[in-house]
């Protein structure tokens, strides 16, 4: 009896532990046939979706996204775009002013599950489907849908006739199953921000007038019918008889499928050694065609750098496609505007390509953790751009620190754990998820040191690819590699807007040693590197860890003396650092000479003992 009790308890604990991290994923296999009419911009499609319920729950409802319904006057996206304090200039009141023939829409005309027709409830951008029989845990169901859509005039990301004359930018265009994970359904109405999808395979056939060239997620299956630079031997291309052509694409292990179509696309391709085939689709406009040619070898270098530093790109292809309204990431592809000088074209392409790692392959729930997508992507793309363009003098992450510190000083910061749709301003959203998200990583490198940080960043990718990790999975990976406790870092820097400010409050010579009084003025505690420059030209860093870290970072490649000091108890407002040298031997003392700690006031971080009296007065 006792033995049985112990066994069941052990099983229960094992189940509870496995549920904490991403141990199961739903799976979706889409087969779609779609035909787009380029006169009225409407399309009809059929979808067969095999949905695997890998969760431990049985499902009695499912939800689909119908994103194109956002592009109608009065939609949630329209109202949000007009009423937010600081509207996005790309949207503003443009949805409100659309005429019926310019609207977007997507309607499901019929839906069957395992052959049985079900009723559906369309609620703007969400389709709610109540099942007549639940989909039991560990089983699959086959949905068959017929749908009709109209491509909206291009407003945000998707749509027809963008500013540069690209006919169709087709993102978020089909009924897309919402994601269900350990936290339940994520049926967020679309207001123009984040996406979160189910892993799976796509098999998509797109039929259009023959003069169109189509770029899409995945690998083209019928190159010898299509031509346009896809076929091995273009002279042997056999286009089908008739006015239309069907393009067949397949993509595996992705959570979305994008395509774009234009009659004037040029198409080039270039192989990344030990990486994907890169495809480029752009218009041969004399203003920018040279940028699109020159970008190609740089993008192969970028993919190589990203794969070496952030994890191996797992797909066979990547397409950089002129379209959309700026830059937007999709699986195996991006839509970017094309009228750009070379650094701008490479900059946007590198950023969107770097999303392949964080939005594409790791695919954290962007709505809840937008900073783990945009911020981490910004971190990776900044380092890639430094590698491509500034190998001598990298910019590093300084611009991100500056924009984070600016918003703090303006008093407009909102915390990183805010749901992406619920930020009060676009400004606070953008600064939090792009800039503070980038600072989050750069500062973590300061806390645990470059060796542990870079190793753990690769471990994170390899452990959690295709698993939708969250912020606990991430920080736990950093803890395991570094051997340090880091939960406090997320609790302060992610869950609050508390800030960091340390100051050198005073310095006193005491016989043959020097006492430095350091004050924590900000509410967020941090470990400190205090670098002392001696008058003989040597350097020494005094490493003051926080007691709650239970460890301190290694010296890594530091080229001065590395001295570990007693921990700073985080509750203490003041720390006295004893330097075993006379005050007259010291040139200067600096808190965090790397600049990687996001100290909002760096003016009080350095002291030159010779000027100390003046310094203390200045910093009162
Ligand atoms: Zn981005």
Coordinates of N, CA, C and O in Angstrom, one line a residue, residues 252-411:
X252 N 7.8 22.7 -44.4 CA 7.7 21.8 -43.2 C 8.1 22.5 -42.0 O 9.1 23.3 -42.0
X253 N 7.4 22.2 -40.9 CA 7.8 22.7 -39.6 C 7.8 24.2 -39.5 O 8.8 24.8 -39.0
X254 N 6.7 24.8 -40.0 CA 6.6 26.3 -39.9 C 5.2 26.6 -39.2 O 4.4 25.7 -39.1
X255 N 5.0 27.8 -38.8 CA 3.7 28.2 -38.2 C 2.9 29.2 -39.0 O 2.0 29.7 -38.5
X256 N 3.3 29.4 -40.3 CA 2.6 30.3 -41.1 C 3.0 30.2 -42.5 O 4.1 29.5 -42.8
X257 N 2.3 30.8 -43.4 CA 2.6 30.7 -44.9 C 2.3 32.0 -45.5 O 1.2 32.4 -45.5
X258 N 3.3 32.6 -46.1 CA 3.2 33.9 -46.8 C 3.4 33.8 -48.3 O 4.2 32.9 -48.7
X259 N 2.8 34.6 -49.1 CA 3.2 34.7 -50.5 C 3.0 36.1 -51.0 O 2.3 36.9 -50.4
X260 N 3.6 36.3 -52.2 CA 3.5 37.6 -52.8 C 3.5 37.4 -54.3 O 4.1 36.4 -54.8
X261 N 2.8 38.3 -55.0 CA 2.7 38.1 -56.5 C 2.8 39.4 -57.2 O 2.1 40.4 -56.8
X262 N 3.6 39.4 -58.3 CA 3.7 40.6 -59.1 C 4.2 40.2 -60.5 O 5.0 39.3 -60.6
X263 N 3.7 40.9 -61.5 CA 4.1 40.5 -62.9 C 5.6 40.9 -63.2 O 6.2 40.4 -64.1
X264 N 6.1 41.9 -62.4 CA 7.4 42.5 -62.7 C 8.5 42.1 -61.9 O 9.5 42.7 -61.8
X265 N 8.3 41.0 -61.1 CA 9.4 40.6 -60.2 C 10.6 40.1 -61.1 O 10.5 39.3 -62.0
X266 N 11.8 40.6 -60.7 CA 13.0 39.9 -61.1 C 13.3 38.9 -60.0 O 12.9 39.0 -58.9
X267 N 14.0 37.8 -60.4 CA 14.2 36.7 -59.4 C 15.7 36.3 -59.5 O 16.1 35.8 -60.6
X268 N 16.4 36.4 -58.4 CA 17.8 35.9 -58.4 C 17.9 34.9 -57.2 O 17.1 35.0 -56.3
X269 N 18.9 34.1 -57.3 CA 19.1 33.2 -56.1 C 20.6 33.0 -55.9 O 21.4 33.1 -56.9
X270 N 21.0 32.8 -54.7 CA 22.4 32.6 -54.3 C 22.5 31.6 -53.1 O 21.7 31.7 -52.2
X271 N 23.4 30.7 -53.2 CA 23.5 29.7 -52.2 C 24.4 30.1 -51.0 O 25.5 30.6 -51.2
X272 N 23.9 30.0 -49.8 CA 24.8 30.2 -48.6 C 25.5 28.9 -48.4 O 24.9 27.8 -48.3
X273 N 26.9 28.9 -48.4 CA 27.6 27.7 -48.2 C 27.2 27.1 -46.8 O 27.1 27.8 -45.8
X274 N 26.8 25.8 -46.8 CA 26.4 25.1 -45.6 C 25.1 25.8 -45.0 O 25.0 25.8 -43.8
X275 N 24.3 26.4 -45.9 CA 23.1 27.1 -45.4 C 22.0 27.0 -46.5 O 22.1 26.2 -47.4
X276 N 21.1 27.9 -46.4 CA 19.9 27.9 -47.3 C 20.2 28.5 -48.7 O 21.2 29.2 -48.8
X277 N 19.4 28.2 -49.6 CA 19.4 28.9 -50.9 C 18.6 30.2 -50.6 O 17.5 30.2 -50.1
X278 N 19.2 31.4 -50.9 CA 18.5 32.6 -50.8 C 17.9 33.0 -52.1 O 18.6 33.0 -53.1
X279 N 16.6 33.4 -52.0 CA 15.9 34.0 -53.2 C 15.6 35.4 -53.0 O 15.3 35.8 -51.9
X280 N 15.8 36.2 -54.1 CA 15.5 37.6 -54.1 C 14.5 38.0 -55.1 O 14.6 37.6 -56.3
X281 N 13.4 38.6 -54.7 CA 12.3 39.0 -55.7 C 12.1 40.5 -55.6 O 11.8 41.0 -54.5
X282 N 12.3 41.2 -56.7 CA 12.3 42.7 -56.6 C 12.0 43.2 -58.0 O 12.1 42.5 -59.0
X283 N 11.6 44.5 -58.1 CA 11.4 45.1 -59.4 C 12.7 45.7 -59.9 O 13.5 46.2 -59.1
X284 N 12.8 45.7 -61.2 CA 14.0 46.2 -61.8 C 13.9 47.7 -62.0 O 13.9 48.2 -63.1
X285 N 13.8 48.4 -60.9 CA 13.7 49.9 -60.9 C 15.1 50.4 -60.8 O 15.9 50.1 -59.9
X286 N 15.4 51.3 -61.7 CA 16.8 51.8 -61.8 C 17.2 52.6 -60.5 O 18.4 52.7 -60.2
X287 N 16.2 53.0 -59.7 CA 16.6 53.7 -58.5 C 17.2 52.8 -57.5 O 18.0 53.2 -56.6
X288 N 16.8 51.5 -57.5 CA 17.3 50.6 -56.4 C 17.8 49.2 -56.9 O 18.1 48.4 -56.1
X289 N 17.8 49.0 -58.2 CA 18.1 47.6 -58.6 C 19.6 47.3 -58.2 O 19.8 46.1 -57.8
X290 N 20.5 48.2 -58.2 CA 21.8 48.0 -57.8 C 21.9 47.5 -56.3 O 22.7 46.7 -55.9
X291 N 21.1 48.2 -55.4 CA 21.1 47.8 -54.0 C 20.7 46.3 -53.9 O 21.3 45.6 -53.1
X292 N 19.7 45.9 -54.7 CA 19.2 44.5 -54.6 C 20.3 43.5 -55.1 O 20.3 42.4 -54.7
X293 N 21.1 44.0 -56.1 CA 22.2 43.1 -56.5 C 23.3 43.0 -55.5 O 23.8 41.9 -55.1
X294 N 23.7 44.2 -54.9 CA 24.8 44.2 -54.0 C 24.4 43.6 -52.7 O 25.3 43.2 -51.9
X295 N 23.1 43.6 -52.3 CA 22.7 43.0 -51.0 C 22.9 41.4 -51.0 O 23.1 40.9 -49.9
X296 N 23.0 40.8 -52.2 CA 22.9 39.4 -52.2 C 24.2 38.7 -51.6 O 24.0 37.8 -50.7
X297 N 25.4 39.1 -51.9 CA 26.5 38.4 -51.2 C 26.6 38.8 -49.7 O 27.0 38.0 -48.9
X298 N 26.1 40.0 -49.4 CA 26.1 40.4 -48.0 C 25.1 39.5 -47.2 O 25.4 39.2 -46.0
X299 N 24.0 39.2 -47.8 CA 23.0 38.4 -47.1 C 23.5 36.9 -46.9 O 23.1 36.3 -45.9
X300 N 24.3 36.4 -47.8 CA 24.9 35.1 -47.6 C 25.8 35.2 -46.3 O 25.9 34.3 -45.5
X301 N 26.6 36.2 -46.2 CA 27.5 36.4 -45.1 C 26.7 36.5 -43.8 O 27.0 36.0 -42.7
X302 N 25.5 37.2 -43.9 CA 24.7 37.4 -42.7 C 24.1 36.1 -42.2 O 24.1 35.8 -41.0
X303 N 23.6 35.2 -43.1 CA 23.1 33.9 -42.7 C 24.2 33.1 -42.1 O 23.9 32.4 -41.1
X304 N 25.4 33.2 -42.6 CA 26.5 32.4 -42.1 C 26.8 32.9 -40.6 O 26.9 32.1 -39.7
X305 N 26.8 34.2 -40.4 CA 27.1 34.8 -39.1 C 26.0 34.4 -38.1 O 26.3 34.0 -37.0
X306 N 24.8 34.5 -38.6 CA 23.6 34.2 -37.7 C 23.6 32.8 -37.3 O 23.4 32.4 -36.1
X307 N 23.9 31.9 -38.2 CA 23.9 30.4 -37.9 C 25.0 30.1 -36.9 O 24.8 29.3 -36.1
X308 N 26.2 30.7 -37.1 CA 27.3 30.4 -36.2 C 27.1 30.9 -34.8 O 27.5 30.3 -33.8
X309 N 26.4 32.1 -34.7 CA 26.3 32.8 -33.4 C 25.0 32.5 -32.6 O 25.0 32.7 -31.4
X310 N 24.0 32.2 -33.4 CA 22.7 32.1 -32.7 C 22.0 30.7 -32.9 O 20.9 30.5 -32.4
X311 N 22.6 29.8 -33.6 CA 22.0 28.5 -33.9 C 21.9 28.3 -35.4 O 21.7 29.2 -36.1
X312 N 21.9 27.0 -35.8 CA 21.9 26.8 -37.2 C 20.5 27.0 -37.8 O 19.5 26.4 -37.4
X313 N 20.4 27.7 -38.9 CA 19.2 28.0 -39.6 C 18.7 26.6 -40.2 O 19.5 25.9 -40.9
X314 N 17.5 26.2 -39.9 CA 17.1 24.8 -40.2 C 16.4 24.5 -41.5 O 16.1 23.4 -41.8
X315 N 16.1 25.6 -42.3 CA 15.3 25.4 -43.5 C 16.1 25.4 -44.7 O 17.2 26.0 -44.7
X316 N 15.6 24.9 -45.8 CA 16.4 24.8 -47.1 C 16.5 26.1 -47.8 O 17.4 26.3 -48.7
X317 N 15.5 27.0 -47.6 CA 15.4 28.3 -48.4 C 15.1 29.5 -47.5 O 14.6 29.3 -46.4
X318 N 15.4 30.7 -48.1 CA 14.9 31.9 -47.5 C 14.7 32.9 -48.6 O 15.6 33.0 -49.5
X319 N 13.5 33.6 -48.6 CA 13.3 34.5 -49.7 C 13.1 35.9 -49.2 O 12.4 36.2 -48.2
X320 N 13.8 36.9 -49.8 CA 13.7 38.3 -49.5 C 12.9 38.9 -50.6 O 13.3 38.9 -51.8
X321 N 11.7 39.3 -50.3 CA 10.6 39.6 -51.3 C 10.2 41.1 -51.1 O 9.9 41.5 -50.0
X322 N 10.3 41.8 -52.2 CA 9.8 43.2 -52.2 C 8.3 43.2 -52.0 O 7.6 42.5 -52.8
X323 N 7.8 43.9 -51.0 CA 6.3 43.9 -50.8 C 6.1 44.5 -49.4 O 7.0 45.1 -48.8
X324 N 4.8 44.5 -49.0 CA 4.4 45.0 -47.7 C 4.6 46.5 -47.5 O 4.5 47.3 -48.5
X325 N 5.0 46.9 -46.3 CA 5.0 48.3 -45.9 C 6.2 48.7 -45.1 O 6.2 49.7 -44.3
X326 N 7.3 47.9 -45.2 CA 8.5 48.2 -44.3 C 9.3 47.0 -44.3 O 10.0 46.7 -45.3
X327 N 9.2 46.2 -43.2 CA 9.8 44.9 -43.2 C 9.0 44.1 -42.2 O 8.5 44.5 -41.2
X328 N 8.7 42.8 -42.6 CA 7.9 41.9 -41.7 C 8.4 40.5 -42.0 O 8.6 40.1 -43.1
X329 N 8.5 39.8 -40.9 CA 9.1 38.4 -40.9 C 8.0 37.4 -41.1 O 6.9 37.5 -40.5
X330 N 8.3 36.4 -41.9 CA 7.4 35.2 -42.0 C 8.3 34.0 -42.1 O 9.5 34.1 -42.3
X331 N 7.8 32.8 -42.0 CA 8.7 31.6 -42.1 C 9.3 31.5 -43.5 O 8.6 31.6 -44.5
X332 N 10.6 31.4 -43.5 CA 11.4 31.2 -44.7 C 11.3 32.4 -45.6 O 11.7 32.2 -46.8
X333 N 10.8 33.5 -45.2 CA 10.6 34.6 -46.1 C 10.4 35.9 -45.3 O 10.0 35.9 -44.2
X334 N 10.7 37.0 -46.0 CA 10.3 38.3 -45.5 C 9.7 39.2 -46.6 O 10.1 39.0 -47.8
X335 N 8.8 40.1 -46.3 CA 8.4 41.2 -47.2 C 9.0 42.4 -46.7 O 8.9 42.9 -45.6
X336 N 9.8 43.1 -47.6 CA 10.4 44.4 -47.3 C 10.1 45.3 -48.4 O 10.0 45.0 -49.6
X337 N 10.0 46.6 -48.1 CA 10.0 47.6 -49.1 C 11.3 47.7 -49.8 O 12.4 47.5 -49.1
X338 N 11.3 48.0 -51.1 CA 12.6 47.8 -51.9 C 13.3 49.1 -52.2 O 14.5 49.0 -52.6
X339 N 12.7 50.3 -52.1 CA 13.3 51.5 -52.6 C 14.2 52.0 -51.5 O 13.9 52.9 -50.7
X340 N 15.4 51.4 -51.5 CA 16.4 51.7 -50.4 C 17.8 51.7 -50.9 O 18.1 51.0 -51.9
X341 N 18.6 52.4 -50.2 CA 20.1 52.3 -50.4 C 20.6 51.0 -49.8 O 19.9 50.4 -49.0
X342 N 21.8 50.6 -50.2 CA 22.3 49.3 -49.8 C 22.2 49.1 -48.2 O 21.7 48.1 -47.8
X343 N 22.8 50.0 -47.4 CA 22.8 49.7 -46.0 C 21.4 49.5 -45.4 O 21.1 48.7 -44.5
X344 N 20.4 50.3 -45.9 CA 19.0 50.2 -45.4 C 18.4 48.9 -45.9 O 17.7 48.2 -45.1
X345 N 18.6 48.5 -47.1 CA 18.1 47.2 -47.6 C 18.7 46.0 -46.9 O 17.9 45.1 -46.5
X346 N 20.0 46.1 -46.7 CA 20.6 45.0 -45.9 C 20.1 45.0 -44.4 O 19.9 44.0 -43.8
X347 N 20.0 46.2 -43.9 CA 19.6 46.4 -42.5 C 18.2 45.8 -42.2 O 18.1 45.0 -41.3
X348 N 17.3 46.1 -43.1 CA 15.9 45.6 -42.9 C 15.9 44.1 -43.2 O 15.3 43.3 -42.5
X349 N 16.7 43.6 -44.2 CA 16.7 42.2 -44.5 C 17.3 41.4 -43.4 O 16.9 40.3 -43.1
X350 N 18.4 41.9 -42.9 CA 19.1 41.2 -41.8 C 18.2 41.1 -40.6 O 18.0 40.1 -39.9
X351 N 17.5 42.2 -40.2 CA 16.6 42.2 -39.1 C 15.5 41.1 -39.3 O 15.2 40.3 -38.4
X352 N 14.9 41.2 -40.4 CA 13.8 40.2 -40.7 C 14.3 38.8 -40.8 O 13.6 37.9 -40.3
X353 N 15.5 38.6 -41.3 CA 16.0 37.3 -41.4 C 16.3 36.8 -40.0 O 16.1 35.6 -39.7
X354 N 16.8 37.7 -39.1 CA 17.2 37.3 -37.7 C 15.9 36.8 -37.0 O 16.0 36.0 -36.0
X355 N 14.8 37.3 -37.4 CA 13.5 36.9 -36.8 C 13.3 35.4 -37.1 O 12.5 34.7 -36.3
X356 N 13.9 34.8 -38.1 CA 13.8 33.4 -38.3 C 14.2 32.6 -37.1 O 13.6 31.5 -36.8
X357 N 15.1 33.1 -36.3 CA 15.6 32.4 -35.1 C 14.5 32.6 -34.0 O 14.2 31.6 -33.4
X358 N 14.1 33.8 -33.7 CA 13.3 34.1 -32.5 C 11.8 34.0 -32.8 O 11.1 33.6 -31.9
X359 N 11.4 34.5 -33.9 CA 9.9 34.5 -34.2 C 9.6 33.2 -35.0 O 8.6 32.6 -34.8
X360 N 10.6 32.7 -35.8 CA 10.3 31.6 -36.7 C 10.5 30.3 -36.0 O 9.6 29.4 -36.0
X361 N 11.7 30.1 -35.5 CA 12.1 28.7 -35.0 C 11.8 28.5 -33.5 O 11.3 27.5 -33.1
X362 N 12.1 29.5 -32.7 CA 11.8 29.5 -31.3 C 10.3 29.8 -31.1 O 9.6 29.1 -30.3
X363 N 9.8 30.9 -31.7 CA 8.4 31.3 -31.8 C 7.8 31.3 -30.4 O 6.7 30.7 -30.1
X364 N 8.4 32.1 -29.5 CA 7.8 32.4 -28.2 C 6.5 33.1 -28.6 O 6.3 33.8 -29.6
X365 N 5.5 33.0 -27.7 CA 4.2 33.7 -27.9 C 4.5 35.2 -27.9 O 4.8 35.8 -26.9
X366 N 4.5 35.8 -29.1 CA 4.8 37.2 -29.3 C 3.9 38.1 -28.6 O 4.3 39.2 -28.2
X367 N 2.7 37.8 -28.4 CA 1.8 38.7 -27.7 C 2.2 38.9 -26.3 O 2.1 40.0 -25.8
X368 N 2.5 37.8 -25.6 CA 2.9 37.8 -24.2 C 4.3 38.3 -24.0 O 4.7 38.9 -23.0
X369 N 5.2 37.9 -25.0 CA 6.6 38.1 -24.8 C 7.2 38.8 -26.1 O 8.2 38.2 -26.7
X370 N 6.6 39.9 -26.5 CA 7.1 40.5 -27.7 C 8.6 40.8 -27.6 O 9.3 40.8 -28.7
X371 N 9.1 41.2 -26.4 CA 10.5 41.5 -26.3 C 11.4 40.3 -26.5 O 12.6 40.5 -26.9
X372 N 10.9 39.1 -26.3 CA 11.7 37.9 -26.6 C 11.8 37.6 -28.1 O 12.6 36.9 -28.6
X373 N 10.9 38.3 -28.9 CA 11.0 38.2 -30.3 C 11.7 39.5 -30.9 O 12.9 39.4 -31.3
X374 N 11.1 40.6 -30.7 CA 11.7 41.8 -31.3 C 13.1 42.2 -30.7 O 14.0 42.7 -31.3
X375 N 13.1 42.1 -29.3 CA 14.3 42.5 -28.6 C 15.5 41.6 -28.9 O 16.6 42.0 -29.2
X376 N 15.3 40.3 -28.9 CA 16.3 39.3 -29.2 C 16.7 39.4 -30.7 O 17.9 39.3 -31.0
X377 N 15.7 39.6 -31.5 CA 16.0 39.8 -33.0 C 16.9 41.1 -33.2 O 17.8 41.1 -34.0
X378 N 16.5 42.2 -32.5 CA 17.3 43.4 -32.6 C 18.7 43.2 -32.1 O 19.7 43.7 -32.7
X379 N 18.9 42.4 -31.1 CA 20.2 42.1 -30.5 C 21.0 41.4 -31.6 O 22.2 41.8 -31.9
X380 N 20.4 40.3 -32.2 CA 21.2 39.5 -33.2 C 21.4 40.3 -34.5 O 22.5 40.3 -35.1
X381 N 20.4 41.2 -34.9 CA 20.6 41.9 -36.1 C 21.7 43.0 -36.0 O 22.4 43.3 -36.9
X382 N 21.7 43.6 -34.8 CA 22.7 44.7 -34.5 C 24.1 44.1 -34.6 O 25.0 44.7 -35.3
X383 N 24.3 42.9 -34.1 CA 25.6 42.3 -34.1 C 26.0 41.9 -35.5 O 27.1 41.9 -35.9
X384 N 25.0 41.4 -36.3 CA 25.2 41.0 -37.7 C 25.6 42.2 -38.5 O 26.5 42.2 -39.3
X385 N 24.9 43.3 -38.3 CA 25.2 44.6 -39.1 C 26.6 45.1 -38.7 O 27.3 45.5 -39.6
X386 N 27.0 45.0 -37.4 CA 28.3 45.4 -37.0 C 29.3 44.5 -37.8 O 30.4 45.0 -38.2
X387 N 29.1 43.2 -37.8 CA 30.0 42.3 -38.5 C 30.1 42.6 -40.0 O 31.2 42.6 -40.6
X388 N 29.0 43.0 -40.6 CA 29.0 43.2 -42.1 C 29.6 44.6 -42.4 O 30.3 44.7 -43.4
X389 N 29.3 45.6 -41.6 CA 29.6 47.0 -42.0 C 30.7 47.7 -41.2 O 31.2 48.7 -41.6
X390 N 30.9 47.2 -39.9 CA 31.7 48.0 -39.0 C 32.6 47.1 -38.2 O 32.7 47.1 -37.0
X391 N 33.4 46.2 -38.9 CA 34.2 45.3 -38.2 C 35.3 46.0 -37.4 O 35.7 45.5 -36.4
X392 N 35.6 47.2 -37.8 CA 36.6 47.9 -37.0 C 36.1 48.6 -35.7 O 36.6 48.5 -34.7
X393 N 34.9 49.2 -35.9 CA 34.4 50.0 -34.7 C 32.9 49.7 -34.6 O 32.0 50.4 -35.0
X394 N 32.6 48.5 -34.0 CA 31.2 48.1 -33.9 C 30.3 49.1 -33.1 O 30.8 49.7 -32.1
X395 N 29.1 49.3 -33.5 CA 28.2 50.2 -32.8 C 27.8 49.6 -31.4 O 27.5 50.2 -30.5
X396 N 27.7 48.2 -31.4 CA 27.3 47.5 -30.2 C 25.8 47.9 -30.0 O 25.1 48.2 -30.9
X397 N 25.4 47.8 -28.7 CA 24.0 47.9 -28.4 C 23.7 49.3 -27.8 O 22.6 49.5 -27.2
X398 N 24.6 50.2 -28.0 CA 24.4 51.5 -27.4 C 23.1 52.2 -27.8 O 22.5 52.8 -26.9
X399 N 22.7 52.2 -29.1 CA 21.5 52.9 -29.4 C 20.3 52.4 -28.7 O 19.4 53.1 -28.3
X400 N 20.3 51.1 -28.4 CA 19.1 50.5 -27.6 C 19.1 51.0 -26.2 O 18.1 51.4 -25.6
X401 N 20.3 51.1 -25.6 CA 20.4 51.6 -24.2 C 19.9 53.1 -24.2 O 19.2 53.5 -23.3
X402 N 20.3 53.8 -25.2 CA 20.0 55.3 -25.2 C 18.4 55.4 -25.3 O 17.9 56.3 -24.7
X403 N 17.8 54.6 -26.2 CA 16.4 54.8 -26.3 C 15.6 54.3 -25.1 O 14.6 55.0 -24.7
X404 N 16.1 53.3 -24.5 CA 15.5 52.8 -23.2 C 15.6 53.9 -22.1 O 14.7 54.3 -21.4
X405 N 16.8 54.5 -22.0 CA 17.1 55.5 -20.9 C 16.3 56.7 -21.2 O 15.7 57.4 -20.3
X406 N 16.1 57.1 -22.5 CA 15.3 58.3 -22.8 C 13.9 58.1 -22.3 O 13.3 59.0 -21.8
X407 N 13.3 57.0 -22.6 CA 11.8 56.8 -22.2 C 11.7 56.8 -20.7 O 10.7 57.3 -20.2
X408 N 12.7 56.2 -20.0 CA 12.6 56.2 -18.6 C 12.6 57.7 -18.1 O 11.8 58.0 -17.2
X409 N 13.5 58.5 -18.7 CA 13.6 59.9 -18.2 C 12.3 60.7 -18.5 O 12.0 61.6 -17.8
X410 N 11.6 60.3 -19.6 CA 10.4 60.9 -19.9 C 9.2 60.4 -19.1 O 8.1 61.0 -19.2
X411 N 9.4 59.4 -18.3 CA 8.4 58.8 -17.5 C 7.3 58.1 -18.2 O 6.2 58.0 -17.8

